[in-house]
Amino acid sequence: MNKRVVITGMGAITPVGTGVEKFWENLISGVCGIDKISRFDPSEYNTQIAGEVNDFNATDFIDKKEARRMDRFTQFAVAATGMALKDAGLDLEKEKRDRIGVIIGSGIGGMETLWQQAQTLINRGPKRISPFFVPMMIANMGAGQVAISYGLQGPNLTAVSACASSNNAVGDAFKLLQRGDADVMITGGSEAPITQLSVAGFCAMKAMSTRNDEPQKASRPFDAERDGFIMGEGAGILVMETLEHAQARGARIYAEIVGYGSTCDAYHITAPDPEGEGAARAMQIALQDAGLRPEDVDYINAHGTSTPLNDKLETKAIKRVFGDHAKKLLVSSTKSMTGHLLGAAGAVEALVCVLSIINGVVPPTINYEVPDPECDLDYVPNKARKKEVKVAMSNSLGFGGHNVTTVFKKYEE
């Protein structure tokens, strides 16, 4: 079976705004959500800045008692799902709930709970560990709690592939719908990694920017003076349906998902393949899956982490796939504004692709000031650009050599 799959609902919780409308408005205005970490005292850390979500109150979306039994990443997932379901106008009372599934990606899962409970063990002993510790921490609980909260009994799983997690989730949900295993899928990603332990870990790897005095200029993908990524938190959720199901209920259709490619570099635990071969293959597979030519693509939302290696190798991979057309493409990294949401990044960036198609606007790569000769594409520097986007591509690359590409297309009957 090869059913068409469409996007009918979206929810977003990000460092530049909670709710899709606020998120998009700030993105196209070039607003940066990166600032000094407020969730703990970061003064002893080499990196003291992050993209925090500051306008989220869990009890606006979740019963207070239930919210206390969820890690922050799970709260994000459940809340963003509620937004997306409302946006889709999906009346669950009229649906076959065993035909609605959930795939939500998370690279780390309940890091906040893990850190808090480790402190409890050290300071107060094993008898004071919460019975909710394990079910709050495990990475599948975002998907599990979404299903429990909304009574969704279809296929349910979690993609864990580091920074590619939620792009894998979106792609896997697409394939599940395409082959007819469900009518509706709730998909995307959620991450809440801003804790002392995880920040210390990434600092030890020297993976993050240390531009602490200029937090809003620290994430600068493709710029010659980039010095590392900035960690972010949040969630992006999409409601995806088979076209026939969406049409039968008279749903508003935002866009269509048409392609998915997934590969592995099999090269190094953190560094990408120096030729960008695995990333290039993921893009090629996604295009082939979509039945599109390279010249059909208008916009790529790049993985674009602002690390010295990633940006030049992703550029190399794009040029390898698109040839002469690479110079005509618009390529931007919205991580320049949101920071890097790790396992949730791909889902949030899938929303960006859909929103660019709907609105005919491509968000910018902010902080692009000093050109890098090894990064020589059109990165939509510093200001959003009006552009009819018929086909948009989203790239995600993760530790472990994971490469994922999804392709979205303007919906036409």
PDB file of N, CA, C and O in Angstrom, residues 230-302:
ATOM      1  N   ILE A 230      24.449  25.436  20.929  1.00  0.00           N
ATOM      2  CA  ILE A 230      23.828  25.861  22.184  1.00  0.00           C
ATOM      3  C   ILE A 230      22.661  24.932  22.471  1.00  0.00           C
ATOM      4  O   ILE A 230      21.777  24.749  21.625  1.00  0.00           O
ATOM      5  N   MET A 231      22.636  24.346  23.639  1.00  0.00           N
ATOM      6  CA  MET A 231      21.564  23.423  23.994  1.00  0.00           C
ATOM      7  C   MET A 231      20.235  24.156  24.160  1.00  0.00           C
ATOM      8  O   MET A 231      20.185  25.267  24.710  1.00  0.00           O
ATOM      9  N   GLY A 232      19.163  23.523  23.693  1.00  0.00           N
ATOM     10  CA  GLY A 232      17.821  24.063  23.865  1.00  0.00           C
ATOM     11  C   GLY A 232      16.879  22.982  24.369  1.00  0.00           C
ATOM     12  O   GLY A 232      17.241  21.813  24.466  1.00  0.00           O
ATOM     13  N   GLU A 233      15.667  23.390  24.708  1.00  0.00           N
ATOM     14  CA  GLU A 233      14.649  22.442  25.173  1.00  0.00           C
ATOM     15  C   GLU A 233      13.322  22.771  24.505  1.00  0.00           C
ATOM     16  O   GLU A 233      13.127  23.871  23.970  1.00  0.00           O
ATOM     17  N   GLY A 234      12.382  21.800  24.540  1.00  0.00           N
ATOM     18  CA  GLY A 234      11.072  22.052  23.970  1.00  0.00           C
ATOM     19  C   GLY A 234      10.512  20.826  23.273  1.00  0.00           C
ATOM     20  O   GLY A 234      11.023  19.710  23.414  1.00  0.00           O
ATOM     21  N   ALA A 235       9.460  21.060  22.494  1.00  0.00           N
ATOM     22  CA  ALA A 235       8.786  19.968  21.789  1.00  0.00           C
ATOM     23  C   ALA A 235       8.129  20.483  20.523  1.00  0.00           C
ATOM     24  O   ALA A 235       7.699  21.641  20.458  1.00  0.00           O
ATOM     25  N   GLY A 236       8.059  19.608  19.537  1.00  0.00           N
ATOM     26  CA  GLY A 236       7.281  19.865  18.330  1.00  0.00           C
ATOM     27  C   GLY A 236       6.457  18.637  18.027  1.00  0.00           C
ATOM     28  O   GLY A 236       6.971  17.508  18.050  1.00  0.00           O
ATOM     29  N   ILE A 237       5.163  18.813  17.798  1.00  0.00           N
ATOM     30  CA  ILE A 237       4.254  17.692  17.534  1.00  0.00           C
ATOM     31  C   ILE A 237       3.440  17.976  16.274  1.00  0.00           C
ATOM     32  O   ILE A 237       2.939  19.089  16.081  1.00  0.00           O
ATOM     33  N   LEU A 238       3.311  16.951  15.437  1.00  0.00           N
ATOM     34  CA  LEU A 238       2.482  17.026  14.242  1.00  0.00           C
ATOM     35  C   LEU A 238       1.380  15.969  14.318  1.00  0.00           C
ATOM     36  O   LEU A 238       1.622  14.849  14.795  1.00  0.00           O
ATOM     37  N   VAL A 239       0.198  16.337  13.854  1.00  0.00           N
ATOM     38  CA  VAL A 239      -0.850  15.354  13.592  1.00  0.00           C
ATOM     39  C   VAL A 239      -0.763  15.022  12.112  1.00  0.00           C
ATOM     40  O   VAL A 239      -0.895  15.905  11.261  1.00  0.00           O
ATOM     41  N   MET A 240      -0.506  13.740  11.817  1.00  0.00           N
ATOM     42  CA  MET A 240      -0.421  13.288  10.431  1.00  0.00           C
ATOM     43  C   MET A 240      -1.518  12.249  10.200  1.00  0.00           C
ATOM     44  O   MET A 240      -1.803  11.433  11.068  1.00  0.00           O
ATOM     45  N   GLU A 241      -2.109  12.313   9.016  1.00  0.00           N
ATOM     46  CA  GLU A 241      -3.206  11.409   8.683  1.00  0.00           C
ATOM     47  C   GLU A 241      -3.058  10.903   7.255  1.00  0.00           C
ATOM     48  O   GLU A 241      -2.434  11.556   6.419  1.00  0.00           O
ATOM     49  N   THR A 242      -3.674   9.746   6.987  1.00  0.00           N
ATOM     50  CA  THR A 242      -3.813   9.364   5.593  1.00  0.00           C
ATOM     51  C   THR A 242      -4.722  10.400   4.928  1.00  0.00           C
ATOM     52  O   THR A 242      -5.631  10.952   5.572  1.00  0.00           O
ATOM     53  N   LEU A 243      -4.454  10.668   3.672  1.00  0.00           N
ATOM     54  CA  LEU A 243      -5.260  11.656   2.957  1.00  0.00           C
ATOM     55  C   LEU A 243      -6.742  11.293   2.993  1.00  0.00           C
ATOM     56  O   LEU A 243      -7.597  12.160   3.210  1.00  0.00           O
ATOM     57  N   GLU A 244      -7.041  10.012   2.807  1.00  0.00           N
ATOM     58  CA  GLU A 244      -8.459   9.626   2.759  1.00  0.00           C
ATOM     59  C   GLU A 244      -9.145   9.869   4.102  1.00  0.00           C
ATOM     60  O   GLU A 244     -10.314  10.286   4.144  1.00  0.00           O
ATOM     61  N   HIS A 245      -8.418   9.671   5.205  1.00  0.00           N
ATOM     62  CA  HIS A 245      -9.012   9.927   6.526  1.00  0.00           C
ATOM     63  C   HIS A 245      -9.231  11.418   6.731  1.00  0.00           C
ATOM     64  O   HIS A 245     -10.280  11.850   7.218  1.00  0.00           O
ATOM     65  N   ALA A 246      -8.242  12.220   6.342  1.00  0.00           N
ATOM     66  CA  ALA A 246      -8.369  13.674   6.481  1.00  0.00           C
ATOM     67  C   ALA A 246      -9.524  14.210   5.645  1.00  0.00           C
ATOM     68  O   ALA A 246     -10.305  15.067   6.103  1.00  0.00           O
ATOM     69  N   GLN A 247      -9.644  13.721   4.430  1.00  0.00           N
ATOM     70  CA  GLN A 247     -10.729  14.179   3.549  1.00  0.00           C
ATOM     71  C   GLN A 247     -12.096  13.751   4.074  1.00  0.00           C
ATOM     72  O   GLN A 247     -13.060  14.513   4.016  1.00  0.00           O
ATOM     73  N   ALA A 248     -12.169  12.539   4.613  1.00  0.00           N
ATOM     74  CA  ALA A 248     -13.451  12.016   5.099  1.00  0.00           C
ATOM     75  C   ALA A 248     -13.999  12.847   6.248  1.00  0.00           C
ATOM     76  O   ALA A 248     -15.213  12.978   6.409  1.00  0.00           O
ATOM     77  N   ARG A 249     -13.114  13.437   7.045  1.00  0.00           N
ATOM     78  CA  ARG A 249     -13.599  14.255   8.174  1.00  0.00           C
ATOM     79  C   ARG A 249     -13.561  15.754   7.865  1.00  0.00           C
ATOM     80  O   ARG A 249     -13.826  16.580   8.736  1.00  0.00           O
ATOM     81  N   GLY A 250     -13.232  16.093   6.622  1.00  0.00           N
ATOM     82  CA  GLY A 250     -13.221  17.498   6.212  1.00  0.00           C
ATOM     83  C   GLY A 250     -12.129  18.309   6.870  1.00  0.00           C
ATOM     84  O   GLY A 250     -12.297  19.502   7.167  1.00  0.00           O
ATOM     85  N   ALA A 251     -10.968  17.711   7.094  1.00  0.00           N
ATOM     86  CA  ALA A 251      -9.878  18.390   7.789  1.00  0.00           C
ATOM     87  C   ALA A 251      -9.204  19.439   6.917  1.00  0.00           C
ATOM     88  O   ALA A 251      -9.140  19.295   5.690  1.00  0.00           O
ATOM     89  N   ARG A 252      -8.693  20.475   7.548  1.00  0.00           N
ATOM     90  CA  ARG A 252      -7.820  21.429   6.863  1.00  0.00           C
ATOM     91  C   ARG A 252      -6.457  20.760   6.712  1.00  0.00           C
ATOM     92  O   ARG A 252      -5.895  20.239   7.668  1.00  0.00           O
ATOM     93  N   ILE A 253      -5.915  20.815   5.517  1.00  0.00           N
ATOM     94  CA  ILE A 253      -4.639  20.167   5.234  1.00  0.00           C
ATOM     95  C   ILE A 253      -3.562  21.237   5.054  1.00  0.00           C
ATOM     96  O   ILE A 253      -3.693  22.134   4.227  1.00  0.00           O
ATOM     97  N   TYR A 254      -2.487  21.135   5.855  1.00  0.00           N
ATOM     98  CA  TYR A 254      -1.396  22.104   5.786  1.00  0.00           C
ATOM     99  C   TYR A 254      -0.400  21.781   4.678  1.00  0.00           C
ATOM    100  O   TYR A 254       0.045  22.663   3.950  1.00  0.00           O
ATOM    101  N   ALA A 255      -0.017  20.519   4.596  1.00  0.00           N
ATOM    102  CA  ALA A 255       1.015  20.109   3.635  1.00  0.00           C
ATOM    103  C   ALA A 255       1.010  18.587   3.587  1.00  0.00           C
ATOM    104  O   ALA A 255       0.302  17.921   4.354  1.00  0.00           O
ATOM    105  N   GLU A 256       1.820  18.051   2.698  1.00  0.00           N
ATOM    106  CA  GLU A 256       1.934  16.602   2.534  1.00  0.00           C
ATOM    107  C   GLU A 256       3.375  16.196   2.846  1.00  0.00           C
ATOM    108  O   GLU A 256       4.313  16.917   2.509  1.00  0.00           O
ATOM    109  N   ILE A 257       3.554  15.063   3.500  1.00  0.00           N
ATOM    110  CA  ILE A 257       4.890  14.504   3.659  1.00  0.00           C
ATOM    111  C   ILE A 257       5.065  13.437   2.589  1.00  0.00           C
ATOM    112  O   ILE A 257       4.196  12.573   2.414  1.00  0.00           O
ATOM    113  N   VAL A 258       6.179  13.518   1.873  1.00  0.00           N
ATOM    114  CA  VAL A 258       6.317  12.672   0.678  1.00  0.00           C
ATOM    115  C   VAL A 258       7.596  11.845   0.646  1.00  0.00           C
ATOM    116  O   VAL A 258       7.724  10.937  -0.186  1.00  0.00           O
ATOM    117  N   GLY A 259       8.588  12.154   1.510  1.00  0.00           N
ATOM    118  CA  GLY A 259       9.849  11.434   1.420  1.00  0.00           C
ATOM    119  C   GLY A 259      10.540  11.272   2.756  1.00  0.00           C
ATOM    120  O   GLY A 259      10.422  12.125   3.643  1.00  0.00           O
ATOM    121  N   TYR A 260      11.287  10.169   2.877  1.00  0.00           N
ATOM    122  CA  TYR A 260      11.997   9.850   4.125  1.00  0.00           C
ATOM    123  C   TYR A 260      13.238   9.038   3.779  1.00  0.00           C
ATOM    124  O   TYR A 260      13.160   8.033   3.076  1.00  0.00           O
ATOM    125  N   GLY A 261      14.387   9.500   4.255  1.00  0.00           N
ATOM    126  CA  GLY A 261      15.632   8.759   4.078  1.00  0.00           C
ATOM    127  C   GLY A 261      16.377   8.663   5.388  1.00  0.00           C
ATOM    128  O   GLY A 261      16.443   9.634   6.146  1.00  0.00           O
ATOM    129  N   SER A 262      16.945   7.496   5.673  1.00  0.00           N
ATOM    130  CA  SER A 262      17.656   7.279   6.930  1.00  0.00           C
ATOM    131  C   SER A 262      18.886   6.427   6.664  1.00  0.00           C
ATOM    132  O   SER A 262      18.784   5.353   6.069  1.00  0.00           O
ATOM    133  N   THR A 263      20.061   6.898   7.113  1.00  0.00           N
ATOM    134  CA  THR A 263      21.312   6.184   6.888  1.00  0.00           C
ATOM    135  C   THR A 263      22.196   6.285   8.130  1.00  0.00           C
ATOM    136  O   THR A 263      21.884   7.018   9.073  1.00  0.00           O
ATOM    137  N   CYS A 264      23.334   5.597   8.082  1.00  0.00           N
ATOM    138  CA  CYS A 264      24.327   5.718   9.150  1.00  0.00           C
ATOM    139  C   CYS A 264      25.712   5.888   8.549  1.00  0.00           C
ATOM    140  O   CYS A 264      26.066   5.204   7.576  1.00  0.00           O
ATOM    141  N   ASP A 265      26.503   6.789   9.115  1.00  0.00           N
ATOM    142  CA  ASP A 265      27.879   6.974   8.662  1.00  0.00           C
ATOM    143  C   ASP A 265      28.753   5.757   8.967  1.00  0.00           C
ATOM    144  O   ASP A 265      29.693   5.454   8.225  1.00  0.00           O
ATOM    145  N   ALA A 266      28.471   5.086  10.112  1.00  0.00           N
ATOM    146  CA  ALA A 266      29.318   3.985  10.569  1.00  0.00           C
ATOM    147  C   ALA A 266      30.786   4.424  10.594  1.00  0.00           C
ATOM    148  O   ALA A 266      31.678   3.719  10.132  1.00  0.00           O
ATOM    149  N   TYR A 267      31.001   5.613  11.158  1.00  0.00           N
ATOM    150  CA  TYR A 267      32.327   6.229  11.107  1.00  0.00           C
ATOM    151  C   TYR A 267      32.886   6.566  12.486  1.00  0.00           C
ATOM    152  O   TYR A 267      34.003   6.202  12.822  1.00  0.00           O
ATOM    153  N   HIS A 268      32.106   7.281  13.321  1.00  0.00           N
ATOM    154  CA  HIS A 268      32.630   7.777  14.603  1.00  0.00           C
ATOM    155  C   HIS A 268      31.459   8.065  15.528  1.00  0.00           C
ATOM    156  O   HIS A 268      30.350   8.373  15.061  1.00  0.00           O
ATOM    157  N   ILE A 269      31.691   7.994  16.848  1.00  0.00           N
ATOM    158  CA  ILE A 269      30.567   8.186  17.782  1.00  0.00           C
ATOM    159  C   ILE A 269      30.031   9.613  17.796  1.00  0.00           C
ATOM    160  O   ILE A 269      28.856   9.835  18.100  1.00  0.00           O
ATOM    161  N   THR A 270      30.880  10.601  17.501  1.00  0.00           N
ATOM    162  CA  THR A 270      30.396  11.989  17.520  1.00  0.00           C
ATOM    163  C   THR A 270      30.687  12.749  16.232  1.00  0.00           C
ATOM    164  O   THR A 270      29.891  13.596  15.825  1.00  0.00           O
ATOM    165  N   ALA A 271      31.810  12.488  15.586  1.00  0.00           N
ATOM    166  CA  ALA A 271      32.188  13.260  14.388  1.00  0.00           C
ATOM    167  C   ALA A 271      31.471  12.721  13.157  1.00  0.00           C
ATOM    168  O   ALA A 271      31.324  11.508  12.987  1.00  0.00           O
ATOM    169  N   PRO A 272      30.999  13.621  12.281  1.00  0.00           N
ATOM    170  CA  PRO A 272      30.382  13.156  11.037  1.00  0.00           C
ATOM    171  C   PRO A 272      31.420  12.654  10.043  1.00  0.00           C
ATOM    172  O   PRO A 272      32.606  12.996  10.126  1.00  0.00           O
ATOM    173  N   ASP A 273      30.973  11.837   9.108  1.00  0.00           N
ATOM    174  CA  ASP A 273      31.813  11.385   8.003  1.00  0.00           C
ATOM    175  C   ASP A 273      32.419  12.613   7.312  1.00  0.00           C
ATOM    176  O   ASP A 273      31.702  13.521   6.914  1.00  0.00           O
ATOM    177  N   PRO A 274      33.754  12.671   7.166  1.00  0.00           N
ATOM    178  CA  PRO A 274      34.392  13.883   6.627  1.00  0.00           C
ATOM    179  C   PRO A 274      34.005  14.228   5.195  1.00  0.00           C
ATOM    180  O   PRO A 274      34.183  15.365   4.772  1.00  0.00           O
ATOM    181  N   GLU A 275      33.421  13.287   4.468  1.00  0.00           N
ATOM    182  CA  GLU A 275      32.956  13.572   3.107  1.00  0.00           C
ATOM    183  C   GLU A 275      31.456  13.847   3.052  1.00  0.00           C
ATOM    184  O   GLU A 275      30.915  14.134   1.989  1.00  0.00           O
ATOM    185  N   GLY A 276      30.774  13.709   4.191  1.00  0.00           N
ATOM    186  CA  GLY A 276      29.333  13.927   4.215  1.00  0.00           C
ATOM    187  C   GLY A 276      28.563  12.894   3.420  1.00  0.00           C
ATOM    188  O   GLY A 276      27.427  13.124   3.002  1.00  0.00           O
ATOM    189  N   GLU A 277      29.159  11.708   3.227  1.00  0.00           N
ATOM    190  CA  GLU A 277      28.555  10.705   2.350  1.00  0.00           C
ATOM    191  C   GLU A 277      27.230  10.179   2.906  1.00  0.00           C
ATOM    192  O   GLU A 277      26.255  10.021   2.182  1.00  0.00           O
ATOM    193  N   GLY A 278      27.192   9.913   4.225  1.00  0.00           N
ATOM    194  CA  GLY A 278      25.969   9.379   4.823  1.00  0.00           C
ATOM    195  C   GLY A 278      24.819  10.376   4.776  1.00  0.00           C
ATOM    196  O   GLY A 278      23.671  10.016   4.477  1.00  0.00           O
ATOM    197  N   ALA A 279      25.121  11.637   5.064  1.00  0.00           N
ATOM    198  CA  ALA A 279      24.092  12.685   4.997  1.00  0.00           C
ATOM    199  C   ALA A 279      23.588  12.842   3.566  1.00  0.00           C
ATOM    200  O   ALA A 279      22.385  13.006   3.324  1.00  0.00           O
ATOM    201  N   ALA A 280      24.502  12.790   2.602  1.00  0.00           N
ATOM    202  CA  ALA A 280      24.114  12.906   1.192  1.00  0.00           C
ATOM    203  C   ALA A 280      23.191  11.757   0.799  1.00  0.00           C
ATOM    204  O   ALA A 280      22.178  11.954   0.112  1.00  0.00           O
ATOM    205  N   ARG A 281      23.526  10.546   1.259  1.00  0.00           N
ATOM    206  CA  ARG A 281      22.702   9.392   0.908  1.00  0.00           C
ATOM    207  C   ARG A 281      21.301   9.496   1.491  1.00  0.00           C
ATOM    208  O   ARG A 281      20.318   9.121   0.852  1.00  0.00           O
ATOM    209  N   ALA A 282      21.191  10.038   2.718  1.00  0.00           N
ATOM    210  CA  ALA A 282      19.867  10.211   3.326  1.00  0.00           C
ATOM    211  C   ALA A 282      19.010  11.151   2.481  1.00  0.00           C
ATOM    212  O   ALA A 282      17.814  10.895   2.251  1.00  0.00           O
ATOM    213  N   MET A 283      19.620  12.240   2.005  1.00  0.00           N
ATOM    214  CA  MET A 283      18.880  13.175   1.140  1.00  0.00           C
ATOM    215  C   MET A 283      18.489  12.516  -0.175  1.00  0.00           C
ATOM    216  O   MET A 283      17.353  12.686  -0.665  1.00  0.00           O
ATOM    217  N   GLN A 284      19.398  11.749  -0.766  1.00  0.00           N
ATOM    218  CA  GLN A 284      19.104  11.077  -2.031  1.00  0.00           C
ATOM    219  C   GLN A 284      17.977  10.062  -1.883  1.00  0.00           C
ATOM    220  O   GLN A 284      17.066   9.984  -2.728  1.00  0.00           O
ATOM    221  N   ILE A 285      18.020   9.293  -0.795  1.00  0.00           N
ATOM    222  CA  ILE A 285      16.973   8.292  -0.548  1.00  0.00           C
ATOM    223  C   ILE A 285      15.615   8.975  -0.357  1.00  0.00           C
ATOM    224  O   ILE A 285      14.586   8.518  -0.876  1.00  0.00           O
ATOM    225  N   ALA A 286      15.612  10.091   0.393  1.00  0.00           N
ATOM    226  CA  ALA A 286      14.359  10.814   0.634  1.00  0.00           C
ATOM    227  C   ALA A 286      13.781  11.371  -0.665  1.00  0.00           C
ATOM    228  O   ALA A 286      12.565  11.318  -0.890  1.00  0.00           O
ATOM    229  N   LEU A 287      14.644  11.900  -1.519  1.00  0.00           N
ATOM    230  CA  LEU A 287      14.175  12.405  -2.810  1.00  0.00           C
ATOM    231  C   LEU A 287      13.617  11.279  -3.671  1.00  0.00           C
ATOM    232  O   LEU A 287      12.571  11.421  -4.317  1.00  0.00           O
ATOM    233  N   GLN A 288      14.317  10.158  -3.691  1.00  0.00           N
ATOM    234  CA  GLN A 288      13.850   9.006  -4.472  1.00  0.00           C
ATOM    235  C   GLN A 288      12.510   8.513  -3.939  1.00  0.00           C
ATOM    236  O   GLN A 288      11.590   8.191  -4.699  1.00  0.00           O
ATOM    237  N   ASP A 289      12.391   8.461  -2.612  1.00  0.00           N
ATOM    238  CA  ASP A 289      11.144   8.032  -1.976  1.00  0.00           C
ATOM    239  C   ASP A 289       9.991   8.962  -2.365  1.00  0.00           C
ATOM    240  O   ASP A 289       8.859   8.518  -2.565  1.00  0.00           O
ATOM    241  N   ALA A 290      10.306  10.255  -2.478  1.00  0.00           N
ATOM    242  CA  ALA A 290       9.285  11.252  -2.813  1.00  0.00           C
ATOM    243  C   ALA A 290       8.981  11.314  -4.310  1.00  0.00           C
ATOM    244  O   ALA A 290       8.013  11.974  -4.714  1.00  0.00           O
ATOM    245  N   GLY A 291       9.818  10.679  -5.121  1.00  0.00           N
ATOM    246  CA  GLY A 291       9.654  10.770  -6.565  1.00  0.00           C
ATOM    247  C   GLY A 291       9.964  12.155  -7.091  1.00  0.00           C
ATOM    248  O   GLY A 291       9.353  12.618  -8.056  1.00  0.00           O
ATOM    249  N   LEU A 292      10.932  12.823  -6.455  1.00  0.00           N
ATOM    250  CA  LEU A 292      11.297  14.186  -6.827  1.00  0.00           C
ATOM    251  C   LEU A 292      12.730  14.245  -7.328  1.00  0.00           C
ATOM    252  O   LEU A 292      13.564  13.410  -6.981  1.00  0.00           O
ATOM    253  N   ARG A 293      13.005  15.267  -8.129  1.00  0.00           N
ATOM    254  CA  ARG A 293      14.364  15.538  -8.587  1.00  0.00           C
ATOM    255  C   ARG A 293      14.990  16.586  -7.652  1.00  0.00           C
ATOM    256  O   ARG A 293      14.280  17.357  -7.030  1.00  0.00           O
ATOM    257  N   PRO A 294      16.315  16.647  -7.606  1.00  0.00           N
ATOM    258  CA  PRO A 294      16.948  17.673  -6.760  1.00  0.00           C
ATOM    259  C   PRO A 294      16.459  19.085  -7.069  1.00  0.00           C
ATOM    260  O   PRO A 294      16.254  19.891  -6.143  1.00  0.00           O
ATOM    261  N   GLU A 295      16.249  19.394  -8.331  1.00  0.00           N
ATOM    262  CA  GLU A 295      15.842  20.752  -8.705  1.00  0.00           C
ATOM    263  C   GLU A 295      14.404  21.088  -8.297  1.00  0.00           C
ATOM    264  O   GLU A 295      13.967  22.241  -8.418  1.00  0.00           O
ATOM    265  N   ASP A 296      13.652  20.099  -7.791  1.00  0.00           N
ATOM    266  CA  ASP A 296      12.291  20.365  -7.308  1.00  0.00           C
ATOM    267  C   ASP A 296      12.298  20.995  -5.917  1.00  0.00           C
ATOM    268  O   ASP A 296      11.295  21.562  -5.481  1.00  0.00           O
ATOM    269  N   VAL A 297      13.417  20.886  -5.197  1.00  0.00           N
ATOM    270  CA  VAL A 297      13.477  21.367  -3.810  1.00  0.00           C
ATOM    271  C   VAL A 297      13.739  22.869  -3.781  1.00  0.00           C
ATOM    272  O   VAL A 297      14.633  23.373  -4.454  1.00  0.00           O
ATOM    273  N   ASP A 298      12.951  23.576  -2.971  1.00  0.00           N
ATOM    274  CA  ASP A 298      13.085  25.030  -2.841  1.00  0.00           C
ATOM    275  C   ASP A 298      13.852  25.443  -1.590  1.00  0.00           C
ATOM    276  O   ASP A 298      14.563  26.452  -1.593  1.00  0.00           O
ATOM    277  N   TYR A 299      13.681  24.669  -0.509  1.00  0.00           N
ATOM    278  CA  TYR A 299      14.213  25.089   0.788  1.00  0.00           C
ATOM    279  C   TYR A 299      14.684  23.871   1.571  1.00  0.00           C
ATOM    280  O   TYR A 299      14.014  22.839   1.595  1.00  0.00           O
ATOM    281  N   ILE A 300      15.835  24.011   2.201  1.00  0.00           N
ATOM    282  CA  ILE A 300      16.325  22.995   3.144  1.00  0.00           C
ATOM    283  C   ILE A 300      16.460  23.634   4.523  1.00  0.00           C
ATOM    284  O   ILE A 300      17.181  24.624   4.682  1.00  0.00           O
ATOM    285  N   ASN A 301      15.755  23.063   5.506  1.00  0.00           N
ATOM    286  CA  ASN A 301      16.044  23.431   6.885  1.00  0.00           C
ATOM    287  C   ASN A 301      17.192  22.529   7.322  1.00  0.00           C
ATOM    288  O   ASN A 301      17.028  21.328   7.533  1.00  0.00           O
ATOM    289  N   ALA A 302      18.368  23.122   7.405  1.00  0.00           N
ATOM    290  CA  ALA A 302      19.588  22.360   7.660  1.00  0.00           C
ATOM    291  C   ALA A 302      19.681  21.931   9.119  1.00  0.00           C
ATOM    292  O   ALA A 302      19.112  22.556  10.010  1.00  0.00           O
TER     293      ALA A 302
END
